[in-house]
Amino acid sequence: MIHAIGTDLVELERIKSIGIDRFKDKILNEDEKNEYAKINHENRKLTYLAGRFAVKESLFKCFKAGDKTANYKDFSVLNDNVGAPYVLSKHTTDFVVHITISHTNLYAIAFVVLETKV
């Protein structure tokens, strides 16, 4: 059963204006920073950050009635062996989390569905 949905659209230019390194330190946890460090292309680093931010904002929208203590680093948005994103977090243990991330030259978007475990 679907518990909640969330979506977020991120302007890549907004992240650039904040500063990629500053933004990285604000939203990525250690597992994500390890993956980020393997990226060589600057534009791919930007879309990686924007996509992770969009997923985390989407998750916060799903938890709108939650305890409000979660922060960006509480969620790991990683990729499986075929590149599909997935989420690890103590806040999602009661749910199956379905996510998708997409990018253009200007934006990144994420869509999240929280499904109650049966």
Coordinates of C-alpha atoms in Angstrom, one line a residue:
M1 CA 0.0 0.0 0.0
I2 CA 1.3 3.5 -0.9
H3 CA 2.1 5.5 2.2
A4 CA 3.3 8.7 0.6
I5 CA 4.7 10.2 -2.5
G6 CA 7.1 13.1 -3.0
T7 CA 8.9 14.9 -5.8
D8 CA 11.4 17.7 -6.1
L9 CA 12.9 19.7 -9.0
V10 CA 16.4 21.2 -8.5
E11 CA 18.0 23.9 -10.6
L12 CA 21.6 23.0 -11.3
E13 CA 22.5 26.7 -11.4
R14 CA 21.3 27.1 -7.8
I15 CA 23.8 24.5 -6.6
K16 CA 26.6 26.2 -8.6
S17 CA 25.8 29.5 -7.0
I18 CA 26.0 28.0 -3.5
G19 CA 29.2 26.3 -4.4
I20 CA 29.6 22.6 -5.2
D21 CA 32.0 21.8 -2.3
R22 CA 29.8 23.6 0.2
F23 CA 26.7 21.9 -1.0
K24 CA 28.4 18.5 -1.0
D25 CA 29.4 18.9 2.6
K26 CA 25.8 20.0 3.6
I27 CA 23.9 17.1 2.0
L28 CA 26.1 14.0 1.4
N29 CA 26.9 11.5 4.1
E30 CA 30.2 9.5 4.1
D31 CA 29.0 6.7 1.8
E32 CA 27.8 9.2 -0.7
K33 CA 31.0 11.2 -0.5
N34 CA 33.0 8.1 -1.2
E35 CA 30.9 7.6 -4.4
Y36 CA 31.2 11.3 -5.3
A37 CA 35.0 11.2 -5.0
K38 CA 35.1 8.6 -7.8
I39 CA 33.4 11.0 -10.3
N40 CA 35.9 12.8 -12.5
H41 CA 33.7 15.0 -14.7
E42 CA 32.6 18.3 -13.1
N43 CA 29.1 18.3 -14.7
R44 CA 28.5 14.7 -13.5
K45 CA 29.5 15.8 -10.0
L46 CA 26.9 18.6 -10.3
T47 CA 24.1 16.3 -11.5
Y48 CA 25.0 13.7 -8.8
L49 CA 24.6 16.4 -6.1
A50 CA 21.4 17.7 -7.6
G51 CA 19.9 14.3 -7.9
R52 CA 20.7 13.3 -4.3
F53 CA 19.3 16.6 -3.0
A54 CA 16.1 16.1 -5.0
V55 CA 15.7 12.6 -3.6
K56 CA 16.2 13.8 0.0
E57 CA 13.8 16.7 -0.4
S58 CA 11.3 14.3 -1.9
L59 CA 11.7 12.0 1.1
F60 CA 11.2 15.0 3.5
K61 CA 7.9 15.6 1.7
C62 CA 6.9 12.0 2.2
F63 CA 7.6 12.3 5.9
K64 CA 5.7 15.6 6.3
A65 CA 4.1 14.3 9.5
G66 CA 7.3 12.7 10.8
D67 CA 9.3 13.7 13.9
K68 CA 11.2 16.5 12.0
T69 CA 14.6 15.3 13.4
A70 CA 15.9 13.8 10.1
N71 CA 18.6 15.7 8.2
Y72 CA 20.1 15.2 4.7
K73 CA 22.9 13.0 6.0
D74 CA 20.5 10.5 7.5
F75 CA 19.6 9.2 4.0
S76 CA 22.1 7.4 1.8
V77 CA 21.2 7.5 -1.9
L78 CA 23.4 5.0 -3.6
N79 CA 23.3 3.0 -6.8
D80 CA 23.1 -0.8 -7.2
N81 CA 25.3 -2.8 -9.5
V82 CA 23.2 -1.8 -12.6
G83 CA 23.1 1.9 -11.6
A84 CA 19.6 2.0 -10.1
P85 CA 19.3 4.4 -7.1
Y86 CA 18.2 3.1 -3.8
V87 CA 17.9 4.6 -0.3
L88 CA 19.3 3.4 3.1
S89 CA 18.1 5.1 6.3
K90 CA 16.9 4.3 9.7
H91 CA 13.8 6.4 8.8
T92 CA 12.8 4.1 6.0
T93 CA 12.9 0.7 7.7
D94 CA 9.1 0.3 7.7
F95 CA 8.8 1.1 4.0
V96 CA 9.8 -0.1 0.6
V97 CA 11.3 3.0 -1.1
H98 CA 10.9 3.4 -4.8
I99 CA 12.9 6.3 -6.3
T100 CA 13.8 7.6 -9.7
I101 CA 16.1 10.4 -10.6
S102 CA 16.5 12.3 -14.0
H103 CA 18.6 15.1 -15.2
T104 CA 18.8 17.7 -18.0
N105 CA 21.3 20.4 -18.7
L106 CA 19.4 22.7 -16.4
Y107 CA 17.5 20.5 -13.8
A108 CA 17.5 17.4 -11.8
I109 CA 14.2 15.8 -10.7
A110 CA 13.4 12.9 -8.3
F111 CA 10.2 11.1 -7.6
V112 CA 9.8 8.9 -4.4
V113 CA 7.1 6.5 -3.5
L114 CA 7.0 5.1 0.1
E115 CA 5.2 1.7 0.2
T116 CA 4.2 0.2 3.5
K117 CA 5.8 -3.2 4.1
V118 CA 3.3 -5.9 4.4

